[in-house]
Amino acid sequence: MCGIVGVVNGAKSAEHLLAGLKQLEYRGYDSSGIAVIEDRSLRSEKAVGKLGQLVGALEANPIDGPVGIAHTRWATHGAPTATNAHPHIAGDVAVVHNGIIENFKDLRSELEADGHQFRSETDTEVVPHLIRGYLAEGLSAEAAVQKALGRLDGAYALGILIQGEQERLFAARRGSPLAIGYADDAMFMASDGMALAPMTDRVSYLEDGDVAILDRGGVDVVDEGGRSVSRRVVTTGFSAEDIGKAGYRHYMLKEIHEQPAVVRQTLAAHGGTQAGHFKIPDLSFDIADVPRLSIIACGTSSYAGQVARYWFEDVARIPVDVDIASEFRYRNSPLTPGGAALFISQSGETADTLAALRFAKEREQHIISLVNVPESTIARESDVVLQTYAGPEIGVASTKAFTAQLTTLAILAIHAGQQRGTLDNERAAALIASLSRTPQQIEKMLADRKPIAKMAKLIAPARSALFIGRGSSFPIALEGALKLKEISYIHAEGFGAGELKHGPIALVDEETPVVAMVPRDELFEKSVSNLQEVCARGAQVHALSDADGLDCLAGDIVSGFDVPDCDPFVAPMLQVIPLQLLAYEVAVRKGTDVDQPRNLAKSVTVE
Ligand code: G6P
């Protein structure tokens, strides 16, 4: 986790450092800090809490200089205090770090035995002390940095300032992402290219083991083997609009409203819906022969995978396992030779998903990834990359990335069904036509927020809420519960509706709202029975169904949301929209921090 940024511009770096940090707050916001070389001296300022605290501290105590580094933190080692905030400084050396130094305890003991005095509880602080020690031995700045890096086990993206190096900034990457930004007469580094959007759209991405030295005129990169290399410079295409709120009160609301466009764009990127076949990148293996598909992801992305299981099994008849990445890699699953493993990740940087990908690769699975950031590590380590076209997602609670994932997975499942001969042309055409209608249907749901406002008013006072669904609505119930707990801090759980009576129904009382997905599919009658079971126990039931479904349920529910009539195949893509809006409206009523909920970070780069 954590976000880092660095600037060398020969003039004043503080404004650019803060602009970069603002874009990186999604990676953590427990504390932040900057260090600059001002009048040849290293100076730093840090503050606990959101970036606004650091901005206030800098107004009271301005520092600035021609080269600087900055950090926004999601605490791993050590509480979120000012002392544990980065940059960490030892003598003439300041360091910002994203990642985890696994051997920090051994290094710290060794350094303390040599007389180094530590201030923080962090793993990071060993890095400036190591460099300082090597500088004291007479090594050049380059050699001291290289030698220190050679001592580190674990993952890092580092930005390093050395007093006396007024014109240069050092950067290094192993396991954590790091982008280099290019502008006229200035160079930048940051945890991702989007953070540099206010300054430049020209970036390159360091590879694992790279060490870079930046000055105003450019960057020298040395790879793991000590060779001078150049990394390809690309245009990110991020605009100020992409990273702004476009008049919405929160990023999350803006991103919810972008979903019709995201689904349209995703369909168009795969050849549109007219031809009867989608264009899929060459999978480098024949999906018709795949004996088994393992889908692996974390959080919201794993729920997209769970929906996809219903789709792949139904239309392509492929046996599918879905795992959360943090469990998959440790359970020593016997993977079927020749199987395919599909990794879903908005950021493409989630540490557990990446580790699971490497595990599957070692076991000779075909590696497909579905990512929203094509330059990400997961994308780079995959055999085949399917990009989601959601654009930058900044709200910590994922919304438009989820619908983009679902759209792409639906396309892939239909394609697989056609390739495997399990989906006839007529059914394929019907599914494709249903998919093509979803953008307008989502627009319709977004147009009238009153039913959701009513539901939110009733749910906001609750201490606990249940979400239930059957079939492919079950993972949507899980996602609805996750959205509510993430941003409103109301305890919420999702269950398969048929499973309630095996335990969870004991939680139901008059105080417990139950949000029920009741699509009019072949399980409608069964879902209605489950809903009546909770009504009989006094629960307030809120239902999502189409107009006819809501009419049937009218006597039992306290509120309802009309989900447009659709083929059950695409129902999950529609049902999730009101659940996102519900979580949003409840959070706004409760006054929580919608875009940056407590304790969370958008991109989880630690295991
Ligand atoms: C974090 C975010 C979630 C996200 C999950 C997986 O926990 O807060 O919103 O679903 O990571 O992220 P990924 O980038 O791999 O999809």
Coordinates of C-alpha atoms in Angstrom, one line a residue, residues 17-603:
L17 CA 4.6 16.7 -4.7
L18 CA 1.2 17.6 -3.1
A19 CA -0.6 17.4 -6.5
G20 CA 0.9 13.9 -6.9
L21 CA 0.0 12.9 -3.4
K22 CA -3.6 14.0 -3.9
Q23 CA -3.9 11.5 -6.7
L24 CA -2.3 8.8 -4.6
E25 CA -4.5 9.1 -1.5
Y26 CA -6.5 6.1 -2.7
R27 CA -3.5 4.0 -1.7
G28 CA -3.8 5.0 1.9
Y29 CA -4.5 8.1 4.0
D30 CA -3.4 7.4 7.5
S31 CA -0.6 10.0 7.4
S32 CA 1.5 11.9 4.8
G33 CA 4.8 13.7 4.6
I34 CA 7.3 15.4 2.3
A35 CA 11.0 16.0 2.3
V36 CA 12.9 18.5 0.1
I37 CA 16.4 19.7 -0.2
E38 CA 16.1 23.4 0.5
D39 CA 19.2 25.6 0.5
R40 CA 21.3 22.5 0.4
S41 CA 19.6 21.1 3.6
L42 CA 17.2 18.2 4.0
R43 CA 13.9 19.4 5.4
S44 CA 10.7 17.5 6.0
E45 CA 7.2 17.9 7.2
K46 CA 4.7 15.2 8.2
A47 CA 1.2 15.0 9.5
V48 CA -1.2 12.3 10.8
G49 CA -4.5 11.9 8.9
K50 CA -5.6 13.0 5.5
L51 CA -3.5 15.0 3.1
G52 CA -5.3 18.2 4.2
Q53 CA -3.4 18.0 7.5
L54 CA -0.1 18.0 5.7
V55 CA -1.2 20.9 3.5
G56 CA -2.1 22.8 6.7
A57 CA 1.2 22.0 8.3
L58 CA 3.0 23.2 5.2
E59 CA 1.1 26.5 5.2
A60 CA 2.2 27.0 8.8
N61 CA 5.7 25.9 8.2
P62 CA 6.5 26.2 4.4
I63 CA 9.4 24.1 2.9
D64 CA 10.3 23.9 -0.7
G65 CA 13.2 23.1 -3.0
P66 CA 14.3 21.9 -6.4
V67 CA 14.1 18.2 -5.5
G68 CA 11.7 16.4 -3.2
I69 CA 9.9 13.2 -2.3
A70 CA 6.5 12.6 -0.7
H71 CA 4.4 9.8 0.7
T72 CA 0.8 8.9 1.7
R73 CA 0.6 6.0 4.1
W74 CA -1.6 3.0 4.9
A75 CA 0.0 1.7 8.1
T76 CA 1.5 -1.8 8.1
H77 CA 4.5 -1.7 10.5
G78 CA 3.7 0.8 13.3
A79 CA 0.7 2.8 14.2
P80 CA -0.3 5.8 12.1
T81 CA 1.6 8.4 14.1
A82 CA 3.8 11.3 13.0
T83 CA 6.9 9.5 13.9
N84 CA 6.0 6.5 11.8
A85 CA 5.0 8.7 8.8
H86 CA 7.4 8.8 5.9
P87 CA 9.8 10.2 4.7
H88 CA 12.2 8.5 7.1
I89 CA 15.4 10.3 7.6
A90 CA 18.9 9.2 8.8
G91 CA 21.5 11.9 8.7
D92 CA 21.7 13.1 5.1
V93 CA 19.3 10.5 3.6
A94 CA 15.5 10.6 3.3
V95 CA 13.4 7.8 2.0
V96 CA 9.8 7.1 1.0
H97 CA 8.7 3.5 0.6
N98 CA 5.8 1.5 -0.7
G99 CA 6.1 -2.2 0.1
I100 CA 7.5 -4.3 3.0
I101 CA 11.1 -4.9 3.9
E102 CA 10.8 -8.5 5.3
N103 CA 14.3 -8.7 6.9
F104 CA 14.0 -5.3 8.6
K105 CA 14.3 -6.8 12.1
D106 CA 17.7 -8.4 11.4
L107 CA 18.9 -5.2 9.6
R108 CA 17.8 -3.0 12.4
S109 CA 19.6 -5.1 15.0
E110 CA 22.7 -5.0 13.0
L111 CA 22.5 -1.2 12.4
E112 CA 21.7 -0.5 16.1
A113 CA 24.7 -2.6 17.1
D114 CA 26.7 -0.2 14.8
G115 CA 25.3 2.8 16.7
H116 CA 22.5 3.8 14.4
Q117 CA 19.6 5.3 16.4
F118 CA 16.1 4.5 15.2
R119 CA 13.0 6.7 15.8
S120 CA 10.1 4.8 14.2
E121 CA 8.6 1.4 14.4
T122 CA 8.6 1.0 10.7
D123 CA 10.4 -1.5 8.4
T124 CA 11.3 1.4 6.1
E125 CA 13.6 3.2 8.5
V126 CA 16.4 0.6 7.9
V127 CA 16.8 1.9 4.3
P128 CA 18.1 5.5 5.0
H129 CA 20.3 4.1 7.8
L130 CA 21.8 1.5 5.5
I131 CA 22.5 4.2 2.8
R132 CA 23.9 6.5 5.4
G133 CA 26.2 3.8 6.7
Y134 CA 27.6 3.1 3.2
L135 CA 28.0 6.8 2.5
A136 CA 30.0 7.1 5.8
E137 CA 32.2 4.3 4.5
G138 CA 33.1 6.6 1.6
L139 CA 30.9 5.1 -1.2
S140 CA 29.4 7.3 -3.8
A141 CA 25.7 8.1 -3.7
E142 CA 25.0 5.6 -6.5
A143 CA 27.1 2.8 -4.9
A144 CA 25.6 3.4 -1.4
V145 CA 22.1 3.1 -2.8
Q146 CA 22.9 0.0 -4.8
K147 CA 24.7 -1.7 -1.9
A148 CA 21.8 -0.9 0.5
L149 CA 19.2 -2.3 -2.0
G150 CA 21.2 -5.4 -2.2
R151 CA 20.6 -6.0 1.5
L152 CA 16.8 -5.8 1.3
D153 CA 14.5 -8.7 1.2
G154 CA 10.8 -8.1 0.4
A155 CA 9.0 -5.6 -1.8
Y156 CA 9.7 -2.0 -2.4
A157 CA 9.2 1.1 -4.5
L158 CA 11.6 3.7 -3.1
G159 CA 12.2 7.3 -3.6
I160 CA 15.5 8.5 -2.1
L161 CA 16.9 12.0 -1.4
I162 CA 20.5 12.6 -0.4
Q163 CA 21.6 16.0 1.0
G164 CA 24.3 17.3 -1.3
E165 CA 22.5 15.7 -4.3
Q166 CA 20.6 18.9 -5.0
E167 CA 20.0 18.0 -8.6
R168 CA 19.2 14.3 -8.4
L169 CA 16.6 11.9 -7.1
F170 CA 17.1 8.1 -6.7
A171 CA 14.3 5.6 -7.3
A172 CA 14.2 1.8 -7.2
R173 CA 11.6 -0.9 -7.8
R174 CA 11.2 -4.5 -6.7
G175 CA 7.8 -5.9 -6.4
S176 CA 5.9 -2.6 -6.0
P177 CA 5.0 -0.5 -9.0
L178 CA 6.9 2.7 -9.9
A179 CA 6.3 5.1 -12.9
I180 CA 8.7 7.7 -14.1
G181 CA 7.2 10.9 -15.6
Y182 CA 8.8 13.1 -18.2
A183 CA 8.2 16.8 -18.7
D184 CA 10.2 19.7 -20.2
D185 CA 12.9 20.5 -17.7
A186 CA 11.5 18.3 -14.9
M187 CA 11.2 14.6 -14.1
F188 CA 8.9 12.8 -11.8
M189 CA 8.4 9.4 -10.2
A190 CA 5.2 8.0 -8.6
S191 CA 3.5 4.8 -7.6
D192 CA 1.3 5.1 -10.7
G193 CA 1.1 7.1 -13.9
M194 CA -2.3 8.6 -12.9
A195 CA -0.6 10.4 -10.0
L196 CA 1.5 12.3 -12.5
A197 CA -1.5 13.4 -14.6
P198 CA -1.5 17.0 -13.2
M199 CA 2.2 17.3 -14.3
T200 CA 2.6 15.0 -17.4
D201 CA 1.1 12.3 -19.5
R202 CA 4.4 10.9 -20.6
V203 CA 5.5 8.0 -18.4
S204 CA 7.6 4.8 -18.4
Y205 CA 7.3 2.0 -15.9
L206 CA 10.3 0.6 -14.1
E207 CA 10.8 -3.2 -14.1
D208 CA 11.6 -5.3 -11.0
G209 CA 15.2 -4.7 -10.0
D210 CA 15.6 -1.4 -11.8
V211 CA 17.4 1.5 -10.1
A212 CA 16.8 5.0 -11.6
I213 CA 18.6 8.3 -11.2
L214 CA 16.5 11.3 -12.2
D215 CA 17.6 14.8 -12.9
R216 CA 15.9 17.6 -14.7
G217 CA 17.0 16.5 -18.1
G218 CA 16.0 12.8 -17.9
V219 CA 16.6 9.5 -16.2
D220 CA 19.3 6.8 -16.2
V221 CA 18.0 3.4 -15.5
V222 CA 20.1 0.4 -14.5
D223 CA 18.5 -3.1 -14.5
E224 CA 18.9 -5.9 -12.1
G225 CA 22.1 -7.1 -13.9
G226 CA 23.7 -3.7 -13.7
R227 CA 23.1 -2.9 -17.4
S228 CA 22.0 0.5 -18.6
V229 CA 18.5 0.2 -20.1
S230 CA 15.8 2.4 -21.3
R231 CA 12.2 1.8 -20.5
R232 CA 9.5 2.5 -23.1
V233 CA 7.8 5.9 -22.7
V234 CA 4.1 5.8 -23.2
T235 CA 1.3 8.4 -23.2
T236 CA -1.1 7.6 -20.4
G237 CA -4.1 9.4 -21.9
F238 CA -5.2 10.5 -18.4
S239 CA -6.9 13.9 -18.6
A240 CA -7.8 16.3 -15.9
E241 CA -11.4 15.2 -16.5
D242 CA -10.5 11.6 -15.7
I243 CA -9.1 12.5 -12.3
G244 CA -11.7 15.2 -11.4
K245 CA -15.2 14.9 -9.9
A246 CA -16.9 16.5 -12.9
G247 CA -19.3 18.4 -10.7
Y248 CA -20.4 15.3 -8.6
R249 CA -20.1 15.5 -4.8
H250 CA -18.0 12.4 -4.6
Y251 CA -15.9 10.3 -7.0
M252 CA -18.0 7.3 -6.1
L253 CA -21.2 9.0 -7.4
K254 CA -19.4 10.1 -10.5
E255 CA -18.1 6.6 -11.1
I256 CA -21.6 5.1 -10.5
H257 CA -23.0 7.4 -13.2
E258 CA -20.2 6.6 -15.6
Q259 CA -21.3 2.9 -15.8
P260 CA -23.6 3.1 -18.9
A261 CA -20.7 4.7 -20.8
V262 CA -18.2 2.1 -19.4
V263 CA -20.4 -0.9 -20.5
R264 CA -21.0 0.7 -24.0
Q265 CA -17.2 1.2 -24.4
T266 CA -16.4 -2.3 -23.2
L267 CA -18.9 -3.8 -25.7
A268 CA -17.6 -1.6 -28.5
A269 CA -14.0 -2.5 -27.7
H270 CA -14.9 -6.2 -28.3
G271 CA -16.4 -5.6 -31.6
G272 CA -19.8 -4.3 -30.7
T273 CA -23.0 -6.3 -30.4
Q274 CA -24.1 -6.5 -34.1
A275 CA -21.8 -9.2 -35.6
G276 CA -23.0 -12.1 -33.4
H277 CA -19.4 -12.7 -32.3
F278 CA -17.1 -10.7 -30.0
K279 CA -13.5 -10.0 -30.7
I280 CA -11.3 -11.5 -28.1
P281 CA -7.5 -11.2 -28.0
D282 CA -5.7 -14.4 -29.0
L283 CA -5.9 -16.5 -25.8
S284 CA -2.7 -18.4 -26.8
F285 CA -4.6 -21.6 -26.0
D286 CA -7.8 -23.2 -27.3
I287 CA -10.6 -22.4 -24.9
A288 CA -12.5 -25.3 -26.4
D289 CA -10.0 -27.7 -24.8
V290 CA -9.7 -26.2 -21.4
P291 CA -10.6 -28.8 -18.8
R292 CA -11.0 -26.4 -15.9
L293 CA -10.9 -22.6 -15.2
S294 CA -9.7 -21.2 -11.9
I295 CA -10.8 -17.7 -11.2
I296 CA -8.8 -15.9 -8.6
A297 CA -9.2 -12.3 -7.2
C298 CA -9.8 -10.2 -4.1
G299 CA -12.7 -8.1 -2.8
T300 CA -15.2 -6.8 -5.3
S301 CA -13.2 -8.4 -8.2
S302 CA -13.7 -11.8 -6.6
Y303 CA -17.5 -11.3 -6.6
A304 CA -17.2 -10.5 -10.4
G305 CA -15.5 -13.9 -10.6
Q306 CA -18.3 -15.5 -8.7
V307 CA -20.9 -14.2 -11.1
A308 CA -18.7 -15.3 -14.0
R309 CA -18.7 -18.9 -12.6
Y310 CA -22.5 -19.1 -13.2
W311 CA -22.0 -17.8 -16.8
F312 CA -19.1 -20.0 -17.8
E313 CA -20.7 -23.1 -16.3
D314 CA -24.0 -22.4 -17.9
V315 CA -23.2 -21.2 -21.4
A316 CA -19.7 -22.7 -21.9
R317 CA -20.0 -25.8 -19.7
I318 CA -16.5 -25.2 -18.3
P319 CA -16.0 -26.4 -14.7
V320 CA -15.0 -23.3 -12.7
D321 CA -13.4 -22.8 -9.3
V322 CA -13.5 -19.3 -7.8
D323 CA -11.0 -18.5 -5.0
I324 CA -10.0 -15.5 -3.0
A325 CA -6.4 -15.0 -3.8
S326 CA -5.1 -14.9 -0.2
E327 CA -6.5 -18.5 0.3
F328 CA -5.8 -19.9 -3.1
R329 CA -2.1 -19.7 -3.0
Y330 CA -1.7 -21.4 0.4
R331 CA -4.1 -24.3 -0.1
N332 CA -1.9 -26.2 -2.5
S333 CA -4.6 -26.8 -4.9
P334 CA -3.9 -29.6 -7.4
L335 CA -4.3 -27.6 -10.7
T336 CA -5.4 -29.6 -13.7
P337 CA -2.6 -29.7 -16.3
G338 CA -3.5 -27.5 -19.3
G339 CA -6.0 -25.6 -17.1
A340 CA -6.5 -21.9 -17.4
A341 CA -6.3 -19.4 -14.5
L342 CA -8.1 -16.1 -14.8
F343 CA -7.0 -13.3 -12.4
I344 CA -9.3 -10.3 -12.0
S345 CA -8.0 -7.1 -10.6
Q346 CA -9.0 -3.4 -11.1
S347 CA -5.5 -2.1 -10.1
G348 CA -3.5 -5.0 -11.4
E349 CA -1.3 -4.6 -8.3
T350 CA -3.1 -6.5 -5.5
A351 CA -0.3 -8.4 -3.8
D352 CA -2.3 -11.5 -3.0
T353 CA -3.6 -11.8 -6.6
L354 CA -0.2 -11.3 -8.0
A355 CA 1.3 -14.0 -5.7
A356 CA -1.5 -16.4 -6.7
L357 CA -0.8 -15.6 -10.4
R358 CA 2.9 -16.6 -9.9
F359 CA 1.8 -19.7 -8.0
A360 CA -0.4 -20.8 -11.0
K361 CA 2.3 -19.9 -13.5
E362 CA 4.7 -22.2 -11.8
R363 CA 2.1 -24.9 -12.1
E364 CA 1.9 -24.4 -15.9
Q365 CA -1.6 -22.9 -16.1
H366 CA -2.5 -20.6 -19.0
I367 CA -2.6 -17.2 -17.3
I368 CA -5.3 -14.7 -18.3
S369 CA -5.8 -11.5 -16.5
L370 CA -8.6 -9.0 -16.5
V371 CA -7.2 -5.7 -15.3
N372 CA -8.2 -2.0 -15.5
V373 CA -4.6 -0.8 -15.6
P374 CA -2.8 -2.3 -18.7
E375 CA 0.7 -1.3 -17.5
S376 CA 0.2 -3.0 -14.1
T377 CA 2.3 -5.9 -12.8
I378 CA -0.4 -8.5 -13.1
A379 CA -1.0 -7.5 -16.7
R380 CA 2.8 -7.7 -17.5
E381 CA 3.1 -11.2 -16.0
S382 CA 0.1 -12.7 -17.8
D383 CA 0.0 -14.7 -21.0
V384 CA -3.1 -12.8 -22.1
V385 CA -4.5 -9.6 -20.9
L386 CA -8.2 -8.6 -21.2
Q387 CA -8.4 -4.9 -20.4
T388 CA -11.5 -3.5 -18.7
Y389 CA -12.4 -0.1 -20.0
A390 CA -13.6 1.6 -16.8
G391 CA -11.0 4.5 -16.9
P392 CA -9.4 5.6 -13.6
E393 CA -11.4 4.6 -10.6
I394 CA -10.6 6.8 -7.6
G395 CA -13.4 6.1 -5.1
V396 CA -12.0 3.4 -2.8
A397 CA -15.3 1.4 -3.1
S398 CA -15.2 -0.2 -6.5
T399 CA -18.3 0.4 -8.8
K400 CA -17.6 1.0 -12.4
A401 CA -14.6 -1.3 -12.5
F402 CA -17.0 -4.1 -11.3
T403 CA -19.5 -3.5 -14.1
A404 CA -16.7 -3.3 -16.6
Q405 CA -15.4 -6.7 -15.3
L406 CA -18.8 -8.2 -15.5
T407 CA -19.3 -7.0 -19.0
T408 CA -15.9 -8.4 -20.1
L409 CA -16.6 -11.7 -18.4
A410 CA -20.0 -12.0 -20.0
I411 CA -18.3 -11.4 -23.4
L412 CA -15.7 -14.0 -22.6
A413 CA -18.3 -16.6 -21.4
I414 CA -20.3 -16.1 -24.6
H415 CA -17.2 -16.4 -26.7
A416 CA -16.2 -19.6 -24.9
G417 CA -19.7 -21.0 -25.3
Q418 CA -19.5 -20.4 -29.1
Q419 CA -16.0 -21.9 -29.3
R420 CA -17.0 -25.0 -27.4
G421 CA -20.2 -25.5 -29.3
T422 CA -22.3 -25.3 -26.1
L423 CA -24.1 -22.1 -27.1
D424 CA -26.1 -22.1 -30.2
N425 CA -26.3 -19.1 -32.5
E426 CA -29.8 -18.2 -31.6
R427 CA -29.1 -18.2 -27.8
A428 CA -25.8 -16.3 -28.4
A429 CA -27.7 -13.7 -30.4
A430 CA -30.3 -13.3 -27.6
L431 CA -27.6 -12.9 -25.0
I432 CA -25.7 -10.4 -27.0
A433 CA -28.9 -8.4 -27.6
S434 CA -29.6 -8.4 -23.9
L435 CA -26.1 -7.2 -23.1
S436 CA -26.5 -4.4 -25.7
R437 CA -29.6 -3.2 -23.8
T438 CA -27.9 -2.9 -20.4
P439 CA -26.4 0.6 -20.9
Q440 CA -29.9 2.1 -21.4
Q441 CA -31.3 0.0 -18.6
I442 CA -28.6 1.3 -16.2
E443 CA -29.3 4.9 -17.3
K444 CA -33.0 4.3 -16.5
M445 CA -32.1 3.1 -13.0
L446 CA -29.8 6.0 -12.4
A447 CA -32.4 8.6 -13.5
D448 CA -34.7 8.3 -10.5
R449 CA -32.9 8.1 -7.2
K450 CA -36.1 8.5 -5.1
P451 CA -36.8 4.8 -4.5
I452 CA -33.2 4.4 -3.3
A453 CA -33.4 7.5 -1.1
K454 CA -36.4 6.0 0.6
M455 CA -34.7 2.6 1.1
A456 CA -31.6 4.4 2.4
K457 CA -33.6 6.4 4.9
L458 CA -35.0 3.2 6.4
I459 CA -31.7 1.3 6.4
A460 CA -29.4 4.0 7.7
P461 CA -30.4 3.6 11.4
A462 CA -29.7 -0.2 11.3
R463 CA -26.8 -1.7 13.1
S464 CA -26.8 -4.8 10.9
A465 CA -28.3 -5.6 7.5
L466 CA -28.6 -8.8 5.4
F467 CA -28.5 -9.2 1.6
I468 CA -29.9 -12.3 0.0
G469 CA -30.0 -13.7 -3.5
R470 CA -30.0 -17.0 -5.4
G471 CA -28.1 -18.1 -8.4
S472 CA -26.0 -15.3 -10.0
S473 CA -27.8 -12.9 -7.7
F474 CA -26.0 -14.5 -4.7
P475 CA -22.6 -12.9 -5.5
I476 CA -24.5 -9.6 -6.1
A477 CA -25.9 -9.9 -2.5
L478 CA -22.3 -10.4 -1.3
E479 CA -21.2 -7.3 -3.2
G480 CA -24.2 -5.3 -2.0
A481 CA -23.2 -6.2 1.6
L482 CA -19.6 -5.3 1.0
K483 CA -20.5 -1.9 -0.5
L484 CA -22.7 -1.1 2.5
K485 CA -20.1 -2.1 5.2
E486 CA -17.2 -0.5 3.3
I487 CA -18.6 3.0 3.2
S488 CA -21.4 3.3 5.8
Y489 CA -19.7 1.0 8.5
I490 CA -23.0 -0.8 9.0
H491 CA -22.4 -4.5 9.6
A492 CA -23.8 -6.3 6.6
E493 CA -23.6 -9.9 5.3
G494 CA -24.7 -11.5 2.1
F495 CA -26.2 -15.0 1.9
G496 CA -27.5 -17.4 -0.6
A497 CA -31.2 -17.0 0.1
G498 CA -31.7 -20.8 0.4
E499 CA -29.0 -21.0 3.1
L500 CA -30.6 -18.5 5.5
K501 CA -32.6 -21.2 7.3
H502 CA -29.3 -23.0 8.1
G503 CA -28.2 -20.4 10.6
P504 CA -28.2 -16.8 9.5
I505 CA -32.0 -16.5 10.0
A506 CA -31.3 -16.4 13.7
L507 CA -30.0 -12.9 13.1
V508 CA -33.3 -11.7 11.8
D509 CA -35.5 -9.5 14.0
E510 CA -37.6 -6.3 13.6
E511 CA -34.5 -4.2 13.6
T512 CA -32.8 -6.0 10.7
P513 CA -33.3 -4.8 7.2
V514 CA -33.1 -7.6 4.6
V515 CA -32.3 -6.5 1.1
A516 CA -33.5 -9.3 -1.3
M517 CA -32.6 -9.8 -4.9
V518 CA -35.8 -11.3 -6.4
P519 CA -35.3 -11.4 -10.2
R520 CA -38.1 -13.1 -12.1
D521 CA -36.1 -16.0 -13.2
E522 CA -36.7 -19.7 -12.8
L523 CA -35.9 -19.4 -9.1
F524 CA -38.4 -16.6 -8.5
E525 CA -40.9 -18.7 -6.6
K526 CA -38.2 -20.1 -4.3
S527 CA -36.8 -16.6 -3.7
V528 CA -40.3 -15.4 -2.7
S529 CA -40.6 -18.3 -0.2
N530 CA -37.2 -17.3 1.3
L531 CA -38.4 -13.7 1.5
Q532 CA -41.6 -14.8 3.3
E533 CA -39.5 -16.8 5.8
V534 CA -37.7 -13.6 6.9
C535 CA -41.0 -11.5 6.8
A536 CA -42.5 -14.0 9.1
R537 CA -39.7 -13.2 11.6
G538 CA -40.5 -9.5 11.5
A539 CA -37.7 -8.3 9.2
Q540 CA -38.1 -5.2 7.2
V541 CA -37.6 -6.5 3.6
H542 CA -36.5 -4.3 0.7
A543 CA -36.7 -6.0 -2.6
L544 CA -35.1 -5.6 -6.0
S545 CA -37.2 -7.0 -8.8
D546 CA -39.0 -5.9 -12.0
A547 CA -42.3 -4.1 -11.9
D548 CA -44.4 -7.4 -12.0
G549 CA -42.2 -8.9 -9.4
L550 CA -42.6 -6.0 -7.1
D551 CA -46.4 -6.2 -7.6
C552 CA -46.3 -9.8 -6.4
L553 CA -44.3 -8.8 -3.3
A554 CA -46.2 -5.7 -2.5
G555 CA -47.8 -7.0 0.7
D556 CA -44.5 -8.2 2.2
I557 CA -42.0 -5.5 1.6
V558 CA -41.3 -2.1 3.1
S559 CA -39.7 -0.7 -0.1
G560 CA -38.8 -1.9 -3.5
F561 CA -36.6 -1.0 -6.5
D562 CA -37.7 -1.6 -10.0
V563 CA -34.9 -3.4 -11.9
P564 CA -35.7 -3.4 -15.6
D565 CA -37.1 -6.6 -17.1
C566 CA -34.1 -8.5 -18.7
D567 CA -32.7 -11.8 -19.6
P568 CA -31.6 -13.5 -16.3
F569 CA -28.1 -13.8 -17.7
V570 CA -27.5 -10.0 -17.5
A571 CA -29.6 -9.5 -14.3
P572 CA -26.5 -9.2 -12.0
M573 CA -25.2 -6.3 -14.1
L574 CA -28.4 -4.4 -13.4
Q575 CA -29.0 -5.5 -9.8
V576 CA -25.7 -4.2 -8.6
I577 CA -26.5 -0.6 -9.6
P578 CA -29.2 0.1 -7.0
L579 CA -27.0 -1.6 -4.4
Q580 CA -24.2 0.8 -5.1
L581 CA -26.6 3.7 -4.9
L582 CA -28.0 2.3 -1.7
A583 CA -24.6 2.1 0.0
Y584 CA -23.8 5.6 -1.3
E585 CA -27.0 7.2 0.0
V586 CA -26.7 5.5 3.4
A587 CA -23.1 6.7 3.7
V588 CA -24.1 10.3 2.8
R589 CA -26.9 10.2 5.4
K590 CA -24.4 8.9 8.0
G591 CA -21.8 11.5 7.1
T592 CA -19.0 9.0 6.5
D593 CA -16.1 9.6 4.2
V594 CA -17.5 8.1 1.0
D595 CA -14.5 8.2 -1.2
Q596 CA -11.9 7.4 1.5
P597 CA -13.6 5.1 4.1
R598 CA -11.7 4.4 7.3
N599 CA -9.0 1.7 7.4
L600 CA -9.2 0.9 3.7
A601 CA -7.0 1.5 0.7
K602 CA -7.9 1.0 -2.9
S603 CA -4.8 -0.8 -4.0

